[in-house]
Structures are given as structure tokens and as C-alpha cells.
Amino acid sequence: MHEIFSIKLPGLDRLWSYDRSWWRGDILAGITVAAYLIPQCMAYGELVGVPPVVGLWTILPAILVYALFGSSRQLSVGPESTTAVMTAAAISPLLLADRSNYLMLASTLAVLVGGVCVVGYFAKLGFLANLLSKPILIGYMAGVAVIMIAGQLGKIGGIPIEGNTVFAQIGEFIDRLIGGADAGEPSIHWLTLILAGLTIGFLFVFGRLVPQAPAPLLAILIGTAAVAIFKLDRQGVAVVGEIPAGLPQFVLPNLPTQLPSLLASALGIAIVGYSDNVLTARSFAARNRDYRSDRLRQRIDANQELLALGLANLGAGLMQGFPVSSSGSRTAIADTAGSKTQLFSLVAMGVVVVVLLFLRPILSLFPKAALGAIVVFAAIKLIDIPEFVRLYKFRRSEFLIALMTTLGVILTDILVGVAVAVGLSIVELLARLARPHDAVQGIVPNLPGLHDIQDWAGATTIPGLVIYRYDAPLCFANAEDFKCRALDAIAAEVTPVEWFVLNTEAIVEIDITAADVLAELCDELAARGITLGMARVKQDLYVQLKRSHLLEKIGERHIYMTLHSMLTDFESRGQ
């Protein structure tokens, strides 16, 4: 592993062991993504409130840094809609005092976001990403896909859409589609819509017939050729237009007087950006089969993602850029085009540099409708209906978490939606921990061993002995539930119970609340003349029993490492 002062650089390892068979997919993906990100990043620059070319400046250091430090092979990092909107919202109120320093405020905010993430990396806060379960990933990507599609409706319809929410954008598009002109508003530009529709149709059909072909890149080239041949730009079809020239310069941002306000905004942007990074990276890692092959297997390191995102923002800020995060649309486009490693990002960066220096006029005829259609195509593929069905069949609660994540992302925003989903996941986990599965074990005819008597017809308990298994660690959340169900198991026996033995194979530890409840149970059973024992006790649990003085109360002779030794002792109890 390549490291600098114990900091990992996963990108160097991937380049060092690069397989030449991946070249084609990475290069095509890089060119395709570059064709999309150039107008997209310019638009995000306008959204932030800085000159459009700043969006292209921002992408360059972000791509390079993430390609070296990021743990995902496919994630595309750079300007992104959510962080762009949050940046504009953070800076705009500060301009009342100083309107001449907008770009400096934006770059300072990027540096602060980077600093927050780097501090989180050294504090090893990446473990927080473990709260993002598989249902959350599935629901998150579906929600992001819907947001991506709604955000492209203006491009594929050739109309300005002013709605800020998904439903407002969809509703506005439908109104214009049905009869915007009658309402005094611009109606759908049908030539643009037809071009977008043909592009989406081409992507689906050609992609299915020739799956190895670079369908998105071909779609862009065909669309551009159509604009040039039929002069579609003169008929109202929007194109990218002139691309500004120039490369960014290294600039140290000044610390403004509004630093406390910027720092608070930086914390919020860092949380949203990091959540987006990890969710998107893990989603593509889970859904992409190549990640499961020996050569391409890659674990998404949540803590490493903090470092990569932090350094990407620091780089963007020091190069006159604004805060960055991952782009689900560009990642999806790269995945569709066949990306295998972060080389695709370096190729995209190279294309941007070449365009900024030499080839700006070539891209001026790119139709925005075709670019929007590619995003819609990529977004549709992110909605994994089979996974929703699998969750529904496996456990309804996990299906509901995925569905609530999707709705939360769509109805509120990414951070709130994910927070709600994480909260629901924790509630469900606590519910399962508070009342887990349990079993009374007994003998099944013609079947060796001890088994849950509820699972087998003809199973019976051993007279005088209750072997009770509680399938969760004992803690404050379930201690009382355990005690009640243990006493119910004793009450259900027909013959008098002499021994009650707790099978602790699923109990790896106890807390002080559980220790007190076990002590109460021991006293209550002793008052009834019932011996309490424990079987399959692990060393860690044994140490906790000793520290809590339960070992003395139960008696070390009734602590068993195996069920067999316990049964032997029980059978010889009267001898």
C-alpha cells in the first residue's frame, strides 16, 4: 500500500496494478463524462453565483485528488447540485456587507469544508457511515434518481423550469406539456423533446443490442452531428455554446470577518457531502458485479472517504473553486460507459484541460437535450426495482426503510432523508434487540443434538431440565423481557423443573442492568428450589460474570463451556 506519513493513497495501488484490458472502458467513460461535466459544472458555477468557468476550475483539483486518495473506483467527485445550492445559500446573506468578495468567500468555504472532513478523518469518524444499511442505500439511490430525472425536465423539454422541489418541477413540466401556451407560459419545445426522446430510445435499444459499445458517447456525437447538419440550434434547440478559456491559479483565501457563519455552513455541507459520497460509492460498489471479481474487488473505506473528500475540497478552495461532493449522475454515466477505475476521472480531467486550452469551439454545438437524456437514462438504471421486491419478500420493515429513504430524499433533502432513514434503522434494530427470538431446547427423535422444540414435531424437553436460549446480547434494552420469557418457559413445563440452564451461545456480553436482572432471576429461582446454570459461556462473558460477582452467586460449578458437559452433570446430579 502506497502511504505518505501513514496516509493511504489507494489510487496509486490501482494504477500500479492496472490491467490493460480496462483501458477501453475507462477512456470511453472519461470522454463521455467530460462531455457531460463541462456544461454541467459551468451551470453549477452559475448556480453558486460565480463565473461559469469557475465550475471547470473546481473540477480539476477535485478529480486529481480523489483519483489518488478515494477508495471508490467509480465515484465522480466535483461540483454537485446539492452542495452548489447550499454554497449559494451560505454566501448570499454575507454579501450584504461585501459584494465584491463572492469568489473569495466561495473558495474559503471550500477550504473550511475540507478542513472539517480532514479533522473527521483523523478523529476516525468514518465509522458513522456504518449506520447506512443496505435498505438505505437502495432507497437513497432511487430517491437521487428521481431528483436527477426531475432536474433534467427543463433540458429535455426546452423550457425554463423554476420549481425548486421534485413535485414542483414535475408538475410544471406537465402543465407546459399539456398547454403552457394557453396559460401565458412557454410551452414545450417539441423539437427539443423529440431529440431528447430519440436519444433516450437510442441509449436503451443500442445499449441492449450492443452492450459493449459506448452508447452515451455515440448519443452525444450523433446529437451534435444532427445539430450541425440540420441547424437545430437555429430552430430553438439549446446547445452548450461558447466555453470560456483559462486555467485556475493557486490562491490562498483570506479569513473573512464572517468566518463563524461560514464555519457553521461548512459543517452542514461537509455532512451532506460526506453522506452523499459514502452512499453513492457503496451503492455502486454493491450493484456493480465487477467489484466482486478478484481483480476489481474494492472495499469502500468510510474513513478514507472523509480524507479524500476533505483534500478534494481543500484543493478546490486553493484553486479558486467552491465546495465539491460526489455526483450521482456522472458516476452513473461513467458506470454505463464501462468505467473500471479512477483512470476515467483522469481522462475526463485531461479532456477538460484540453478543451479549456484548445478545443472550446468543438463542444459549442453539444445539444443540452441530449445531455439531459443521458442523465435520465443513467438515473432510470439507478432505480433497482428487483432489490425493492427482494426487500419486500425478505422483511417488510427493511422494505419500508428503503421506501421511507426514497420519499425522505425526494420530499425533504438528502441530509434529512438519510437522517430519517438512519433513525428508522436504529429503531428497528432496537426493536429486534429488545425482543429477539428465543427457544426452549429439547430432544428430537432420531436427530442428534438439542433443538428448538417449536421447530420439530415430537420434540420434548428433558424432564426436570429447561435449556433456554436467548438470541441476543443481554443489555438494558431487553433484560426485563429476558427475565419474563425465561420464567414463562419454566411455567410452561409439566414436570417440576430442577435446573434452568441458559444457553449463552448468542450472549457475547452483558451490561450492569442485565447483570442485576440475572442476579434477581438467580435469587427467584433459588427460592423455588431451581438451580440456575449457564452453558456455552465464552471467555469474555465469563470475565464479566466474575466482575459482576454473578459467578459467585451462580456457582462456578454450574458454568459450562459446552452443552454436553452440562447434560453429563445434570444426569449425575443425584449420584
Coordinates of C-alpha atoms in Angstrom, one line a residue:
M1 CA 0.0 0.0 0.0
H2 CA 1.3 3.4 -1.0
E3 CA 1.3 5.7 2.0
I4 CA 2.6 9.2 2.9
F5 CA 3.0 9.7 6.6
S6 CA 0.7 6.7 7.2
I7 CA -2.0 8.3 4.9
K8 CA -3.2 5.8 2.2
L9 CA -3.2 6.5 -1.5
P10 CA -5.5 3.8 -2.9
G11 CA -5.3 5.3 -6.4
L12 CA -1.6 4.6 -6.7
D13 CA -2.2 1.0 -5.9
R14 CA -4.9 0.7 -8.6
L15 CA -2.7 2.4 -11.2
W16 CA 0.3 0.2 -10.2
S17 CA -1.7 -3.0 -10.8
Y18 CA -3.7 -1.7 -13.8
D19 CA -5.0 -4.2 -16.3
R20 CA -4.6 -3.1 -19.9
S21 CA -8.0 -4.7 -20.7
W22 CA -9.6 -1.9 -18.7
W23 CA -8.3 0.9 -20.9
R24 CA -11.2 0.9 -23.4
G25 CA -13.9 1.3 -20.8
D26 CA -12.0 3.9 -18.7
I27 CA -11.1 6.0 -21.7
L28 CA -14.6 5.9 -23.2
A29 CA -16.1 6.6 -19.8
G30 CA -13.7 9.5 -19.2
I31 CA -14.6 11.2 -22.6
T32 CA -18.3 10.6 -22.1
V33 CA -18.2 12.0 -18.6
A34 CA -16.1 15.0 -19.7
A35 CA -18.7 15.8 -22.4
Y36 CA -21.4 15.9 -19.7
L37 CA -19.5 17.6 -16.9
I38 CA -18.3 20.6 -18.9
P39 CA -21.7 22.1 -19.4
Q40 CA -22.9 20.7 -16.0
C41 CA -20.1 22.2 -14.0
M42 CA -20.5 25.5 -15.8
A43 CA -24.1 25.5 -14.8
Y44 CA -23.2 24.8 -11.2
G45 CA -20.8 27.7 -11.2
E46 CA -23.8 29.9 -12.2
L47 CA -25.9 28.3 -9.5
V48 CA -23.3 29.1 -6.9
G49 CA -23.1 32.7 -8.2
V50 CA -19.5 32.7 -9.5
P51 CA -18.4 32.9 -13.2
P52 CA -19.3 29.7 -15.1
V53 CA -15.7 29.0 -15.8
V54 CA -15.1 28.6 -12.1
G55 CA -17.1 25.4 -12.3
L56 CA -14.5 24.0 -14.6
W57 CA -11.7 25.2 -12.5
T58 CA -13.2 23.5 -9.5
I59 CA -13.4 20.1 -11.2
L60 CA -9.7 19.8 -12.0
P61 CA -8.2 19.6 -8.4
A62 CA -11.2 17.6 -7.1
I63 CA -10.8 14.9 -9.8
L64 CA -7.0 14.6 -9.3
V65 CA -7.1 14.5 -5.5
Y66 CA -10.0 11.9 -5.4
A67 CA -8.3 9.7 -8.0
L68 CA -5.3 9.4 -5.7
F69 CA -7.0 9.3 -2.2
G70 CA -10.5 7.9 -2.9
S71 CA -11.4 4.3 -2.1
S72 CA -14.1 4.0 -4.8
R73 CA -13.1 3.0 -8.3
Q74 CA -16.1 4.7 -9.9
L75 CA -17.2 7.7 -7.9
S76 CA -17.0 11.0 -9.8
V77 CA -16.2 13.9 -7.4
G78 CA -16.6 17.6 -8.2
P79 CA -19.2 20.3 -8.4
E80 CA -22.6 18.9 -7.5
S81 CA -26.1 20.4 -7.3
T82 CA -26.8 20.0 -3.6
T83 CA -23.5 21.4 -2.4
A84 CA -23.8 24.2 -5.0
V85 CA -27.2 25.2 -3.7
M86 CA -26.0 25.1 -0.1
T87 CA -23.0 27.2 -1.0
A88 CA -25.1 29.8 -2.6
A89 CA -27.5 29.8 0.4
A90 CA -24.5 30.2 2.8
I91 CA -22.8 33.0 0.9
S92 CA -25.7 35.2 -0.3
P93 CA -26.6 36.6 3.2
L94 CA -23.0 37.6 3.8
L95 CA -22.9 39.7 0.6
L96 CA -25.0 42.4 2.3
A97 CA -21.7 43.6 3.9
D98 CA -19.4 42.9 1.0
R99 CA -20.5 42.1 -2.6
S100 CA -17.0 42.4 -4.1
N101 CA -15.6 39.2 -2.5
Y102 CA -18.0 36.5 -3.6
L103 CA -15.4 34.2 -5.3
M104 CA -13.1 34.5 -2.2
L105 CA -16.0 33.6 0.1
A106 CA -16.8 30.6 -2.0
S107 CA -13.2 29.3 -2.1
T108 CA -12.8 30.0 1.7
L109 CA -16.0 27.9 2.3
A110 CA -14.5 25.1 0.2
V111 CA -11.3 25.2 2.4
L112 CA -13.4 25.1 5.6
V113 CA -15.4 22.1 4.3
G114 CA -12.1 20.4 3.5
G115 CA -10.8 21.2 7.0
V116 CA -13.9 19.7 8.7
C117 CA -13.6 16.5 6.7
V118 CA -9.9 16.1 7.4
V119 CA -10.4 16.6 11.1
G120 CA -13.2 14.0 10.9
Y121 CA -10.7 11.6 9.2
F122 CA -8.0 12.0 11.9
A123 CA -10.8 11.6 14.6
K124 CA -11.7 8.4 12.8
L125 CA -15.4 9.4 12.5
G126 CA -15.8 7.3 9.3
F127 CA -17.5 4.6 11.5
L128 CA -20.6 6.7 11.4
A129 CA -21.2 5.6 7.8
N130 CA -21.8 2.1 9.1
L131 CA -25.3 3.4 10.1
L132 CA -26.1 3.4 6.4
S133 CA -27.6 0.0 5.9
K134 CA -28.4 -1.8 2.6
P135 CA -32.1 -0.7 2.5
I136 CA -30.9 2.9 3.0
L137 CA -28.5 2.5 0.0
I138 CA -31.3 1.2 -2.2
G139 CA -33.8 3.8 -1.2
Y140 CA -31.2 6.6 -1.4
M141 CA -30.2 5.8 -5.0
A142 CA -33.8 5.6 -6.0
G143 CA -34.5 9.0 -4.5
V144 CA -31.5 10.6 -6.0
A145 CA -32.5 9.1 -9.4
V146 CA -35.9 10.7 -9.2
I147 CA -34.3 14.1 -8.3
M148 CA -31.9 13.6 -11.2
I149 CA -34.7 13.0 -13.7
A150 CA -36.8 15.9 -12.4
G151 CA -33.8 18.2 -12.7
Q152 CA -33.4 17.4 -16.4
L153 CA -37.0 18.0 -17.4
G154 CA -36.2 21.6 -18.4
K155 CA -33.4 20.5 -20.6
I156 CA -35.3 17.7 -22.4
G157 CA -38.4 19.9 -22.8
G158 CA -36.5 23.0 -23.9
I159 CA -38.3 25.2 -21.3
P160 CA -37.2 27.0 -18.2
I161 CA -38.5 25.3 -15.0
E162 CA -38.5 27.4 -11.9
G163 CA -39.7 24.8 -9.4
N164 CA -37.3 24.0 -6.5
T165 CA -38.8 20.7 -5.5
V166 CA -39.2 17.4 -7.4
F167 CA -43.0 17.6 -7.5
A168 CA -43.0 21.3 -8.4
Q169 CA -40.6 20.5 -11.3
I170 CA -42.7 17.6 -12.5
G171 CA -46.0 19.5 -12.1
E172 CA -44.6 22.5 -14.0
F173 CA -43.3 20.2 -16.8
I174 CA -46.7 18.5 -17.1
D175 CA -48.5 21.9 -17.2
R176 CA -46.3 23.1 -20.0
L177 CA -46.6 19.7 -21.8
I178 CA -50.4 19.9 -21.7
G179 CA -50.9 23.5 -22.6
G180 CA -48.4 26.1 -21.2
A181 CA -49.1 28.5 -24.0
D182 CA -52.8 28.8 -23.1
A183 CA -51.7 29.8 -19.6
G184 CA -49.4 32.5 -21.0
E185 CA -46.3 30.5 -20.2
P186 CA -43.7 29.0 -22.7
S187 CA -44.9 25.6 -23.9
I188 CA -42.8 22.6 -24.6
H189 CA -40.3 23.0 -27.4
W190 CA -41.3 19.9 -29.3
L191 CA -38.1 19.6 -31.4
T192 CA -36.0 19.6 -28.3
L193 CA -38.3 17.0 -26.6
I194 CA -38.2 14.8 -29.8
L195 CA -34.4 15.0 -29.8
A196 CA -34.3 14.0 -26.1
G197 CA -36.8 11.2 -26.7
L198 CA -34.8 9.8 -29.6
T199 CA -31.6 10.0 -27.6
I200 CA -33.1 8.0 -24.7
G201 CA -34.6 5.5 -27.1
F202 CA -31.2 5.1 -28.8
L203 CA -29.5 4.6 -25.4
F204 CA -31.9 1.8 -24.4
V205 CA -32.1 0.0 -27.7
F206 CA -28.5 0.3 -28.8
G207 CA -27.3 -0.4 -25.3
R208 CA -29.3 -3.7 -25.2
L209 CA -28.3 -4.7 -28.8
V210 CA -24.6 -3.8 -28.4
P211 CA -23.9 -3.7 -24.7
Q212 CA -20.1 -3.2 -25.1
A213 CA -20.5 -0.2 -27.3
P214 CA -20.1 3.4 -25.8
A215 CA -23.8 4.3 -26.3
P216 CA -23.7 7.6 -24.3
L217 CA -20.7 8.9 -26.2
L218 CA -22.3 7.9 -29.5
A219 CA -25.5 9.5 -28.5
I220 CA -23.8 12.8 -27.8
L221 CA -21.8 12.7 -31.1
I222 CA -25.0 11.8 -33.1
G223 CA -26.9 14.6 -31.4
T224 CA -24.1 17.1 -32.1
A225 CA -24.0 16.0 -35.8
A226 CA -27.7 16.4 -36.0
V227 CA -27.4 20.0 -34.7
A228 CA -24.6 20.8 -37.2
I229 CA -26.3 19.2 -40.2
F230 CA -29.9 20.4 -39.7
K231 CA -29.0 23.7 -38.0
L232 CA -31.2 22.7 -35.0
D233 CA -29.7 25.5 -32.9
R234 CA -31.3 28.0 -35.2
Q235 CA -34.6 26.3 -34.6
G236 CA -34.6 26.7 -30.9
V237 CA -32.7 23.6 -29.7
A238 CA -30.4 24.8 -26.9
V239 CA -26.7 24.0 -27.2
V240 CA -23.8 24.3 -24.8
G241 CA -22.5 27.4 -26.5
E242 CA -19.2 29.2 -26.0
I243 CA -16.9 27.8 -23.4
P244 CA -14.6 30.3 -21.6
A245 CA -10.8 29.8 -21.7
G246 CA -8.2 29.8 -18.9
L247 CA -6.9 27.6 -16.1
P248 CA -7.2 28.3 -12.4
Q249 CA -4.4 29.7 -10.3
F250 CA -3.3 28.8 -6.7
V251 CA -4.7 31.4 -4.3
L252 CA -4.6 31.4 -0.5
P253 CA -8.0 32.6 0.7
N254 CA -8.2 35.4 3.3
L255 CA -10.0 34.7 6.5
P256 CA -13.2 36.9 6.3
T257 CA -14.9 38.5 9.2
Q258 CA -17.9 36.2 8.6
L259 CA -15.8 33.2 9.5
P260 CA -18.1 31.8 12.2
S261 CA -21.1 31.8 9.8
L262 CA -19.0 30.2 7.1
L263 CA -17.8 27.5 9.5
A264 CA -21.3 26.6 10.5
S265 CA -22.3 26.3 6.9
A266 CA -19.1 24.3 6.2
L267 CA -20.1 21.8 8.8
G268 CA -23.5 21.3 7.2
I269 CA -22.1 21.0 3.7
A270 CA -19.5 18.5 4.9
I271 CA -22.2 16.3 6.5
V272 CA -24.3 16.3 3.3
G273 CA -21.3 15.9 1.0
Y274 CA -19.8 13.0 3.1
S275 CA -23.2 11.2 3.3
D276 CA -23.6 11.6 -0.5
N277 CA -20.0 10.3 -1.1
V278 CA -20.4 7.2 1.0
L279 CA -23.9 6.3 0.0
T280 CA -23.2 6.7 -3.7
A281 CA -19.8 4.9 -3.5
R282 CA -21.3 1.9 -1.6
S283 CA -24.3 1.7 -3.8
F284 CA -22.2 1.4 -7.0
A285 CA -19.8 -1.0 -5.3
A286 CA -22.7 -3.2 -4.2
R287 CA -24.6 -3.1 -7.5
N288 CA -21.6 -3.5 -9.8
R289 CA -20.6 -7.1 -10.4
D290 CA -17.0 -6.1 -11.4
Y291 CA -16.4 -5.2 -7.7
R292 CA -16.9 -8.8 -6.8
S293 CA -14.2 -10.1 -9.2
D294 CA -10.7 -10.8 -7.8
R295 CA -9.0 -8.0 -9.9
L296 CA -11.6 -5.3 -9.2
R297 CA -12.8 -6.1 -5.7
Q298 CA -12.7 -2.9 -3.7
R299 CA -13.9 -2.1 -0.2
I300 CA -15.3 1.3 0.3
D301 CA -13.3 2.7 3.3
A302 CA -15.6 5.2 5.0
N303 CA -12.8 6.9 6.9
Q304 CA -10.7 7.2 3.8
E305 CA -13.6 8.8 2.0
L306 CA -13.5 11.5 4.7
L307 CA -9.9 12.2 3.9
A308 CA -10.5 12.1 0.1
L309 CA -13.4 14.5 0.2
G310 CA -11.6 16.8 2.6
L311 CA -8.5 17.0 0.4
A312 CA -10.6 17.4 -2.7
N313 CA -12.4 20.4 -1.1
L314 CA -9.1 21.9 0.1
G315 CA -7.7 21.6 -3.5
A316 CA -10.8 23.2 -5.0
G317 CA -10.7 26.0 -2.5
L318 CA -7.0 26.7 -3.0
M319 CA -7.6 26.8 -6.8
Q320 CA -10.3 29.4 -6.7
G321 CA -13.1 26.8 -6.6
F322 CA -16.2 26.1 -4.5
P323 CA -17.2 23.1 -2.3
V324 CA -17.5 19.8 -4.0
S325 CA -19.0 16.4 -3.4
S326 CA -19.8 13.3 -5.4
S327 CA -22.1 13.4 -8.5
G328 CA -24.5 10.6 -8.8
S329 CA -25.3 11.5 -12.4
R330 CA -21.7 11.5 -13.6
T331 CA -20.9 8.3 -11.6
A332 CA -23.9 6.6 -13.3
I333 CA -22.8 7.8 -16.7
A334 CA -19.3 6.5 -16.2
D335 CA -20.7 3.2 -15.0
T336 CA -22.9 2.9 -18.0
A337 CA -20.0 3.7 -20.3
G338 CA -17.9 0.9 -18.7
S339 CA -15.6 2.6 -16.2
K340 CA -13.4 0.3 -14.2
T341 CA -11.0 2.6 -12.2
Q342 CA -10.4 6.2 -11.4
L343 CA -8.5 6.5 -14.6
F344 CA -11.7 7.5 -16.2
S345 CA -11.7 10.6 -14.0
L346 CA -8.1 11.4 -15.0
V347 CA -9.1 11.1 -18.7
A348 CA -12.1 13.4 -18.0
M349 CA -9.7 15.9 -16.4
G350 CA -7.4 15.7 -19.4
V351 CA -10.3 16.4 -21.7
V352 CA -11.4 19.5 -19.6
V353 CA -7.8 20.9 -19.7
V354 CA -7.5 20.3 -23.5
V355 CA -10.9 22.0 -24.0
L356 CA -10.0 24.9 -21.8
L357 CA -6.8 25.5 -23.7
F358 CA -7.5 24.5 -27.3
L359 CA -10.8 22.8 -28.3
R360 CA -13.6 25.0 -26.9
P361 CA -15.4 25.6 -30.2
I362 CA -15.8 21.9 -30.9
L363 CA -18.2 21.4 -27.9
S364 CA -20.2 24.5 -28.6
L365 CA -22.8 22.5 -30.6
F366 CA -23.5 19.9 -27.9
P367 CA -27.3 19.8 -27.5
K368 CA -28.3 20.2 -23.9
A369 CA -31.3 17.9 -24.6
A370 CA -29.0 15.0 -25.4
L371 CA -27.0 15.6 -22.2
G372 CA -30.2 15.7 -20.2
A373 CA -31.4 12.5 -21.9
I374 CA -28.2 10.7 -20.9
V375 CA -28.7 11.7 -17.3
V376 CA -32.3 10.5 -17.4
F377 CA -31.1 7.2 -18.9
A378 CA -28.5 6.8 -16.2
A379 CA -31.0 7.7 -13.5
I380 CA -33.5 5.1 -14.6
K381 CA -30.9 2.4 -14.2
L382 CA -30.3 3.5 -10.6
I383 CA -33.9 2.6 -9.6
D384 CA -33.4 -1.0 -8.6
I385 CA -36.9 -2.4 -8.6
P386 CA -35.7 -6.1 -8.2
E387 CA -33.9 -5.0 -4.9
F388 CA -37.1 -3.4 -3.6
V389 CA -39.0 -6.6 -4.4
R390 CA -36.3 -8.7 -2.6
L391 CA -36.5 -6.5 0.5
Y392 CA -40.3 -6.8 0.5
K393 CA -40.1 -10.6 0.4
F394 CA -37.3 -10.8 2.9
R395 CA -38.5 -8.4 5.6
R396 CA -41.3 -5.8 5.3
S397 CA -39.6 -3.5 7.8
E398 CA -36.5 -3.2 5.7
F399 CA -38.6 -2.6 2.6
L400 CA -40.3 0.2 4.5
I401 CA -37.0 1.7 5.4
A402 CA -35.9 1.7 1.8
L403 CA -39.2 3.3 0.8
M404 CA -39.0 5.9 3.5
T405 CA -35.5 6.8 2.5
T406 CA -36.6 7.3 -1.1
L407 CA -39.5 9.5 0.0
G408 CA -37.4 11.4 2.5
V409 CA -34.7 12.2 -0.1
I410 CA -37.4 13.4 -2.6
L411 CA -39.7 15.2 -0.2
T412 CA -37.1 16.9 2.0
D413 CA -33.5 16.9 1.1
I414 CA -30.6 14.4 1.0
L415 CA -29.4 15.0 4.6
V416 CA -32.9 15.0 6.2
G417 CA -33.9 12.0 4.2
V418 CA -30.9 10.0 5.2
A419 CA -31.2 11.1 8.8
V420 CA -34.8 9.9 8.9
A421 CA -33.8 6.6 7.4
V422 CA -30.9 6.1 9.8
G423 CA -33.3 6.9 12.7
L424 CA -35.8 4.3 11.4
S425 CA -33.0 1.7 11.0
I426 CA -31.9 2.3 14.6
V427 CA -35.4 2.0 15.9
E428 CA -35.9 -1.3 14.0
L429 CA -32.6 -2.6 15.3
L430 CA -33.5 -1.7 18.9
A431 CA -36.9 -3.3 18.4
R432 CA -35.3 -6.6 17.3
L433 CA -32.7 -6.3 20.1
A434 CA -35.4 -5.6 22.7
R435 CA -37.5 -8.6 21.8
P436 CA -35.3 -11.2 20.0
H437 CA -36.0 -14.7 19.1
D438 CA -35.7 -17.3 21.9
A439 CA -36.0 -21.0 22.2
V440 CA -36.5 -23.9 24.7
Q441 CA -34.3 -26.7 23.6
G442 CA -35.0 -30.4 23.8
I443 CA -34.6 -33.8 22.2
V444 CA -35.9 -34.7 18.7
P445 CA -36.4 -38.4 17.9
N446 CA -33.7 -39.8 15.5
L447 CA -31.9 -36.4 15.4
P448 CA -28.7 -35.9 17.3
G449 CA -28.2 -32.8 19.4
L450 CA -30.5 -30.3 21.1
H451 CA -33.0 -28.3 19.1
D452 CA -35.8 -25.7 19.4
I453 CA -38.8 -27.7 20.4
Q454 CA -41.1 -25.3 18.4
D455 CA -39.3 -26.2 15.2
W456 CA -39.8 -30.0 15.3
A457 CA -42.8 -32.2 15.7
G458 CA -42.4 -34.7 18.5
A459 CA -39.7 -32.7 20.2
T460 CA -39.7 -32.8 24.0
T461 CA -37.7 -31.2 26.8
I462 CA -35.6 -33.3 29.2
P463 CA -37.7 -33.9 32.4
G464 CA -36.6 -31.6 35.2
L465 CA -34.4 -29.5 32.9
V466 CA -35.1 -26.3 30.9
I467 CA -32.4 -25.3 28.4
Y468 CA -33.3 -21.8 27.4
R469 CA -31.6 -19.9 24.6
Y470 CA -31.9 -16.1 24.2
D471 CA -30.7 -15.0 20.8
A472 CA -29.2 -11.6 21.6
P473 CA -26.7 -9.9 23.9
L474 CA -28.3 -9.1 27.3
C475 CA -28.5 -5.4 28.0
F476 CA -30.7 -2.7 29.5
A477 CA -33.0 -2.8 26.4
N478 CA -34.0 -6.4 26.8
A479 CA -33.1 -7.5 30.3
E480 CA -36.7 -7.4 31.7
D481 CA -38.0 -9.1 28.5
F482 CA -35.5 -11.9 29.0
K483 CA -36.5 -12.4 32.6
C484 CA -40.2 -12.6 31.8
R485 CA -39.8 -15.0 29.0
A486 CA -37.4 -17.2 31.0
L487 CA -39.9 -17.5 33.8
D488 CA -42.7 -18.2 31.2
A489 CA -40.5 -21.1 29.8
I490 CA -40.3 -22.6 33.3
A491 CA -44.0 -22.1 33.9
A492 CA -44.8 -24.0 30.6
E493 CA -43.2 -27.2 31.8
V494 CA -45.5 -30.0 33.0
T495 CA -42.9 -31.8 35.2
P496 CA -41.3 -29.9 38.1
V497 CA -38.2 -28.0 37.0
E498 CA -35.0 -28.8 38.9
W499 CA -32.4 -27.0 36.7
F500 CA -32.8 -23.9 34.5
V501 CA -29.8 -23.6 32.1
L502 CA -29.2 -20.5 30.0
N503 CA -27.6 -21.3 26.6
T504 CA -25.4 -18.3 26.1
E505 CA -24.2 -19.0 22.6
A506 CA -25.7 -15.7 21.4
I507 CA -24.9 -13.7 24.5
V508 CA -21.4 -12.4 24.0
E509 CA -21.6 -9.8 26.7
I510 CA -23.9 -8.2 29.4
D511 CA -24.2 -4.8 30.8
I512 CA -24.7 -3.9 34.5
T513 CA -28.5 -3.8 34.1
A514 CA -28.5 -7.3 32.7
A515 CA -26.2 -8.5 35.4
D516 CA -28.6 -7.2 38.1
V517 CA -31.6 -8.9 36.4
L518 CA -29.6 -12.2 36.2
A519 CA -28.9 -11.8 39.9
E520 CA -32.6 -11.3 40.6
L521 CA -33.5 -14.3 38.5
C522 CA -30.9 -16.4 40.3
D523 CA -32.5 -15.4 43.7
E524 CA -36.0 -16.1 42.5
L525 CA -35.1 -19.5 41.1
A526 CA -33.3 -20.4 44.3
A527 CA -36.4 -19.5 46.3
R528 CA -38.3 -22.1 44.2
G529 CA -35.6 -24.7 44.6
I530 CA -34.4 -24.4 41.0
T531 CA -30.7 -24.4 40.1
L532 CA -29.5 -21.7 37.6
G533 CA -26.7 -22.7 35.3
M534 CA -25.1 -21.3 32.1
A535 CA -23.8 -23.3 29.1
R536 CA -21.6 -22.4 26.2
V537 CA -20.1 -19.5 28.1
K538 CA -17.4 -17.6 26.2
Q539 CA -14.3 -16.2 27.9
D540 CA -15.4 -12.5 27.5
L541 CA -18.8 -13.3 29.2
Y542 CA -17.0 -15.4 31.9
V543 CA -14.9 -12.4 32.8
Q544 CA -18.0 -10.1 33.0
L545 CA -19.7 -12.7 35.2
K546 CA -16.7 -12.7 37.5
R547 CA -16.5 -8.8 37.7
S548 CA -20.2 -8.5 38.5
H549 CA -20.0 -11.2 41.2
L550 CA -22.6 -13.3 39.4
L551 CA -20.0 -16.1 39.2
E552 CA -20.1 -16.4 43.0
K553 CA -23.9 -16.3 43.1
I554 CA -24.5 -18.9 40.4
G555 CA -21.5 -21.0 41.4
E556 CA -18.6 -21.8 39.2
R557 CA -19.6 -25.5 39.0
H558 CA -22.7 -24.5 37.2
I559 CA -20.8 -22.6 34.4
Y560 CA -20.3 -24.9 31.5
M561 CA -18.3 -24.5 28.3
T562 CA -20.4 -27.0 26.4
L563 CA -24.0 -28.3 26.5
H564 CA -22.6 -31.9 26.6
S565 CA -20.7 -31.2 29.8
M566 CA -23.9 -29.6 31.3
L567 CA -26.0 -32.6 30.4
T568 CA -23.5 -35.0 31.9
D569 CA -23.5 -33.1 35.1
F570 CA -27.3 -32.9 35.1
E571 CA -27.7 -36.7 34.6
S572 CA -25.3 -37.4 37.5
R573 CA -26.8 -34.8 39.9
G574 CA -28.3 -37.3 42.3
Q575 CA -25.3 -39.6 42.5

